[in-house]
Each structure stands twice: as structure tokens, then as C-alpha cells.
């Protein structure tokens, strides 16, 4: 655990420096540690170090880890992977926040999965690439999707936008488009102010562009085991 503690402290120091450089208050950002492919044990170690927000991208893994670690106080589970409609109920049962809503069908399924519970916090994932095969709604389709969620999905609380920067572009340019998407979303849902952006390689640029939620994996956890 000494290495883990050291990497966590190092990343947090880099986040604090970037926040200061952007003239932002430290409390304006939430650092989510992405623990995908790592054992539940690592999440428990992170919890002991004070981490409360963790991210997973596969439903089965999320469900299993949450089941194993249900005794840990105050952990919030962020689902950041492609959401499949037939897994919506399982995602809803284990996630506190879903970052990857990108089409009406998945919004409807997540909303309907627990009609009597508290609304689920969701972000609309925006595709910043030209490749329709990547996750996320095209920027042009963002507002209609937001209107659909606002009008038809009473079980969801729209919180903001999420994106992954394309590999073949400067992250700052991509995140500037995400900031525009955030403005567009807020024209439909003024309270949806979250911007989930920034990974190991680009979280400083994401902070400059206004990110409120960073999803950082390997810089904190170390290299991921093979996904098998
Ligand atoms: C894996 C993953 C991350 C974290 O990636 P690192 O480069 O390890 O920080 C962030 N966001 C999403 C959507 C991911 O799948």
C-alpha cells in the first residue's frame, strides 16, 4: 500500500496545482479513482486511504465488487462504461452515478429500472470523435436527448456531460467542445453543471477546461492487469 498511497498523493498534488493554476477552488472537483480490472481488495485499500469515489466500466465487475465491499462506509460507485439496455436494472442496482447515458433507450431503461427509488444521477456522454462506433451522443443530438430525459425520465436526475478525449487530437481542443456541450445541456437543464472529463494522460487539460469530475485510473492504481 505505500506505493498506492504515494501515487494517490502525487496525483492529488498535481490536481491541486492545476486547480490553482486555473483559478479554481479545490472543492470544485471530484477525483474518481477508476478501479476496473483490479481486484476488490484494491478498492478496499483506496477506501482506507480516504477515497470515496470509484469508477467501473463493466456491469458484472461493478456488481461483484459492490457486493464484496458493501460494508465500506460512504463509497460512491460511478459507472463509466457502455451501458446495455438489458443490463440497466443491474447497473441501476449497483451504481450511484451513471456517466454514460447516450441514447433514449438506455435512459428509458435506467429510469424505469427503479420507479419508486430516489432518482439516479446520470451524465450524458458526448462523442467527441467522428467515429459513430465510439460511445456517446453526437453533439448535434445532445439537446434532443436532454429534452427526452427531462420530459420522459422521471427516475433520472440529469447532472451534466461526460466525454473521453479522442486519441488523435489535442485534449484541450476536444475539451473545449465538451464545454460547449455543457452550455447546450444547461440550456435544457440549468442544474446539470457537472463535466466529467480527464484521465491519467489529460486531467490537467480537463481541469483547465472546467472539468468537475476527473476519472483517473492507472496514474493512481498502477498498470491494469490484463482484462482476460
Ligand atoms: C479506464 C477509463 C478511465 C481511466 O483511464 P486511465 O487512463 O487509466 O486514467 C477513464 N474513463 C473511462 C471511460 C475509462 O474507461
Coordinates of C-alpha atoms and ligand atoms in Angstrom, one line a residue:
X1 CA 0.0 0.0 0.0
X2 CA 2.8 2.5 0.4
X3 CA 3.1 2.8 -3.4
X4 CA -0.6 3.3 -3.8
X5 CA -0.6 6.0 -1.1
X6 CA 2.3 7.7 -2.8
X7 CA 0.7 7.7 -6.3
X8 CA -2.6 8.9 -4.8
X9 CA -0.9 11.8 -3.0
X10 CA 1.1 12.6 -6.1
X11 CA -2.0 12.8 -8.3
X12 CA -3.9 14.8 -5.8
X13 CA -1.0 17.3 -5.6
X14 CA -1.0 17.6 -9.4
X15 CA -4.8 18.2 -9.3
X16 CA -4.4 20.9 -6.6
X17 CA -1.7 22.6 -8.7
X18 CA -3.8 22.5 -11.8
X19 CA -6.8 23.8 -10.0
X20 CA -4.8 26.7 -8.5
X21 CA -3.3 27.5 -12.0
X22 CA -6.9 27.7 -13.4
X23 CA -8.1 30.0 -10.6
X24 CA -10.5 27.4 -9.3
X25 CA -11.2 26.4 -5.7
X26 CA -10.0 22.9 -4.8
X27 CA -13.5 21.8 -3.7
X28 CA -14.9 22.3 -7.2
X29 CA -13.5 19.0 -8.4
X30 CA -14.2 15.3 -7.5
X31 CA -11.5 12.8 -8.2
X32 CA -12.9 9.4 -9.1
X33 CA -10.4 6.6 -9.0
X34 CA -11.1 4.1 -11.8
X35 CA -10.5 0.6 -10.5
X36 CA -11.6 -1.5 -13.4
X37 CA -9.8 -4.9 -13.8
X38 CA -8.3 -4.6 -10.4
X39 CA -9.5 -6.8 -7.5
X40 CA -11.9 -5.6 -4.9
X41 CA -9.0 -5.6 -2.5
X42 CA -7.6 -2.5 -4.2
X43 CA -10.8 -0.6 -3.7
X44 CA -10.7 -1.5 0.0
X45 CA -7.1 -0.2 0.2
X46 CA -8.2 3.0 -1.6
X47 CA -11.1 3.4 0.8
X48 CA -8.7 3.1 3.8
X49 CA -6.7 5.9 2.2
X50 CA -9.8 8.1 2.2
X51 CA -11.0 7.5 -1.4
X52 CA -14.8 7.6 -1.6
X53 CA -15.5 7.9 -5.4
X54 CA -14.6 4.9 -7.6
X55 CA -15.3 4.1 -11.2
X56 CA -16.0 0.9 -13.0
X57 CA -16.8 0.3 -16.7
X58 CA -18.3 -3.2 -16.8
X59 CA -21.6 -4.1 -15.1
X60 CA -20.6 -7.6 -13.9
X61 CA -17.5 -6.3 -12.3
X62 CA -19.3 -3.4 -10.7
X63 CA -22.0 -5.7 -9.3
X64 CA -19.4 -8.1 -7.9
X65 CA -17.2 -5.5 -6.3
X66 CA -20.1 -3.6 -4.8
X67 CA -21.4 -6.9 -3.3
X68 CA -18.0 -7.7 -1.8
X69 CA -17.5 -4.2 -0.4
X70 CA -20.9 -3.3 0.8
X71 CA -19.6 -3.0 4.4
X72 CA -17.4 0.0 3.5
X73 CA -18.9 3.3 4.5
X74 CA -19.6 6.1 2.1
X75 CA -18.2 4.6 -1.1
X76 CA -19.8 6.0 -4.3
X77 CA -19.7 3.8 -7.4
X78 CA -19.6 5.6 -10.8
X79 CA -20.5 3.5 -13.8
X80 CA -18.4 4.9 -16.7
X81 CA -18.7 2.1 -19.3
X82 CA -21.0 1.4 -22.3
X83 CA -24.4 0.7 -20.8
X84 CA -26.5 -2.0 -22.4
X85 CA -30.3 -1.8 -22.2
X86 CA -30.7 -5.4 -20.9
X87 CA -28.2 -4.6 -18.1
X88 CA -29.9 -1.4 -17.0
X89 CA -31.6 -3.0 -13.9
X90 CA -28.3 -4.4 -12.7
X91 CA -26.4 -1.1 -13.3
X92 CA -29.1 0.8 -11.5
X93 CA -28.9 -1.6 -8.5
X94 CA -25.1 -1.1 -8.1
X95 CA -24.3 2.4 -9.4
X96 CA -24.7 5.7 -7.6
X97 CA -23.9 7.7 -10.7
X98 CA -24.0 6.6 -14.4
X99 CA -21.8 8.7 -16.7
X100 CA -22.6 7.0 -20.0
X101 CA -26.2 7.7 -21.0
X102 CA -26.1 8.3 -24.7
X103 CA -29.4 7.3 -26.2
X104 CA -33.1 7.5 -25.3
X105 CA -33.4 3.7 -24.9
X106 CA -30.8 3.4 -22.2
X107 CA -32.2 6.5 -20.5
X108 CA -35.7 4.9 -20.5
X109 CA -34.4 1.6 -19.2
X110 CA -32.4 3.1 -16.4
X111 CA -35.3 5.4 -15.4
X112 CA -37.8 2.5 -15.4
X113 CA -35.5 0.1 -13.5
X114 CA -36.4 1.6 -10.1
X115 CA -39.6 3.6 -10.4
X116 CA -40.0 4.0 -6.6
X117 CA -36.4 4.8 -5.7
X118 CA -34.6 8.1 -5.5
X119 CA -33.7 9.5 -8.9
X120 CA -30.4 8.2 -10.3
X121 CA -27.7 10.7 -11.0
X122 CA -26.7 10.5 -14.7
X123 CA -24.5 12.3 -17.2
X124 CA -25.0 12.4 -20.9
X125 CA -21.9 11.0 -22.7
X126 CA -20.8 13.1 -25.7
X127 CA -18.9 11.6 -28.6
X128 CA -16.0 14.0 -29.4
X129 CA -14.8 11.9 -32.3
X130 CA -16.1 11.5 -35.9
X131 CA -16.5 7.7 -35.3
X132 CA -20.1 6.8 -34.6
X133 CA -18.9 3.5 -33.1
X134 CA -17.5 5.2 -30.1
X135 CA -19.7 5.7 -27.1
X136 CA -21.6 8.9 -26.7
X137 CA -24.2 11.1 -28.4
X138 CA -23.2 13.3 -31.3
X139 CA -23.0 16.9 -30.2
X140 CA -25.8 17.7 -32.6
X141 CA -28.1 15.1 -30.9
X142 CA -27.3 16.2 -27.4
X143 CA -30.2 18.7 -26.9
X144 CA -32.9 16.3 -28.2
X145 CA -31.6 13.6 -25.9
X146 CA -31.6 16.0 -22.9
X147 CA -35.1 17.1 -23.7
X148 CA -36.2 13.4 -23.8
X149 CA -34.6 12.8 -20.4
X150 CA -36.0 15.9 -18.8
X151 CA -39.5 15.2 -20.1
X152 CA -39.8 11.4 -20.0
X153 CA -37.3 10.0 -17.5
X154 CA -38.7 10.9 -14.0
X155 CA -36.3 8.3 -12.5
X156 CA -33.2 10.2 -13.6
X157 CA -31.5 13.3 -12.3
X158 CA -29.5 14.8 -15.2
X159 CA -26.2 16.1 -13.7
X160 CA -24.1 17.0 -16.7
X161 CA -21.9 15.8 -19.6
X162 CA -19.1 13.3 -19.8
X163 CA -16.6 12.6 -22.5
X164 CA -13.3 10.8 -23.4
X165 CA -10.8 12.8 -25.4
X166 CA -10.1 11.4 -28.9
X167 CA -6.6 9.9 -29.2
X168 CA -5.7 11.8 -32.3
X169 CA -6.4 15.3 -31.1
X170 CA -5.0 17.8 -28.6
X171 CA -7.1 17.2 -25.4
X172 CA -7.6 20.9 -24.9
X173 CA -9.4 21.3 -28.2
X174 CA -11.6 18.3 -27.5
X175 CA -12.4 19.5 -24.0
X176 CA -13.3 23.0 -25.4
X177 CA -16.1 21.2 -27.4
X178 CA -17.2 19.4 -24.3
X179 CA -17.5 22.8 -22.5
X180 CA -19.7 23.9 -25.4
X181 CA -21.8 20.8 -25.0
X182 CA -22.2 21.6 -21.3
X183 CA -23.6 25.0 -22.2
X184 CA -26.0 23.4 -24.6
X185 CA -27.1 20.9 -21.9
X186 CA -27.7 23.6 -19.4
X187 CA -30.0 25.4 -21.8
X188 CA -32.3 22.4 -21.2
X189 CA -31.3 21.5 -17.6
X190 CA -29.8 24.5 -15.9
X191 CA -28.8 22.5 -12.8
X192 CA -26.8 19.9 -14.9
X193 CA -23.4 21.6 -14.3
X194 CA -21.1 18.5 -13.9
X195 CA -18.4 18.0 -16.5
X196 CA -16.8 14.5 -16.3
X197 CA -13.5 14.6 -18.2
X198 CA -9.9 13.9 -17.7
X199 CA -8.0 10.6 -17.3
X200 CA -4.4 9.8 -16.5
X201 CA -3.0 11.4 -19.6
X202 CA -5.1 14.5 -19.8
X203 CA -6.6 15.5 -16.4
X204 CA -4.6 18.8 -16.3
X205 CA -6.1 19.9 -19.6
X206 CA -9.6 18.8 -18.4
X207 CA -9.2 20.9 -15.3
X208 CA -8.3 24.0 -17.4
X209 CA -11.5 23.3 -19.5
X210 CA -13.7 23.3 -16.4
X211 CA -14.0 19.5 -15.5
X212 CA -15.8 18.9 -12.2
X213 CA -15.3 15.1 -12.2
X214 CA -11.9 13.5 -13.1
X215 CA -11.8 9.8 -13.9
X216 CA -8.2 8.7 -13.1
X217 CA -7.1 5.1 -13.3
X218 CA -3.6 3.9 -13.9
X219 CA -1.8 7.0 -12.5
X220 CA -3.2 6.0 -9.1
X221 CA -3.7 2.3 -9.3
X222 CA -0.7 1.4 -11.3
X223 CA -0.9 -0.6 -14.6
X224 CA -4.1 -2.6 -15.0
X225 CA -3.9 -6.4 -15.0
X226 CA -4.8 -8.0 -18.4
X227 CA -8.5 -7.9 -18.9
X228 CA -8.5 -11.7 -19.5
Ligands
LIG1 C1 -10.4 3.3 -18.0 C2 -11.1 4.6 -18.1 C3 -10.6 5.8 -17.5 C4 -9.3 5.8 -16.7 O1 -8.2 5.7 -17.6 P1 -6.7 5.9 -17.1 O2 -6.0 6.3 -18.4 O3 -6.2 4.7 -16.6 O4 -6.7 7.0 -16.2 C5 -11.4 6.9 -17.5 N1 -12.6 7.0 -18.2 C6 -13.1 5.9 -18.8 C7 -14.4 6.0 -19.5 C8 -12.3 4.7 -18.8 O5 -12.9 3.6 -19.4

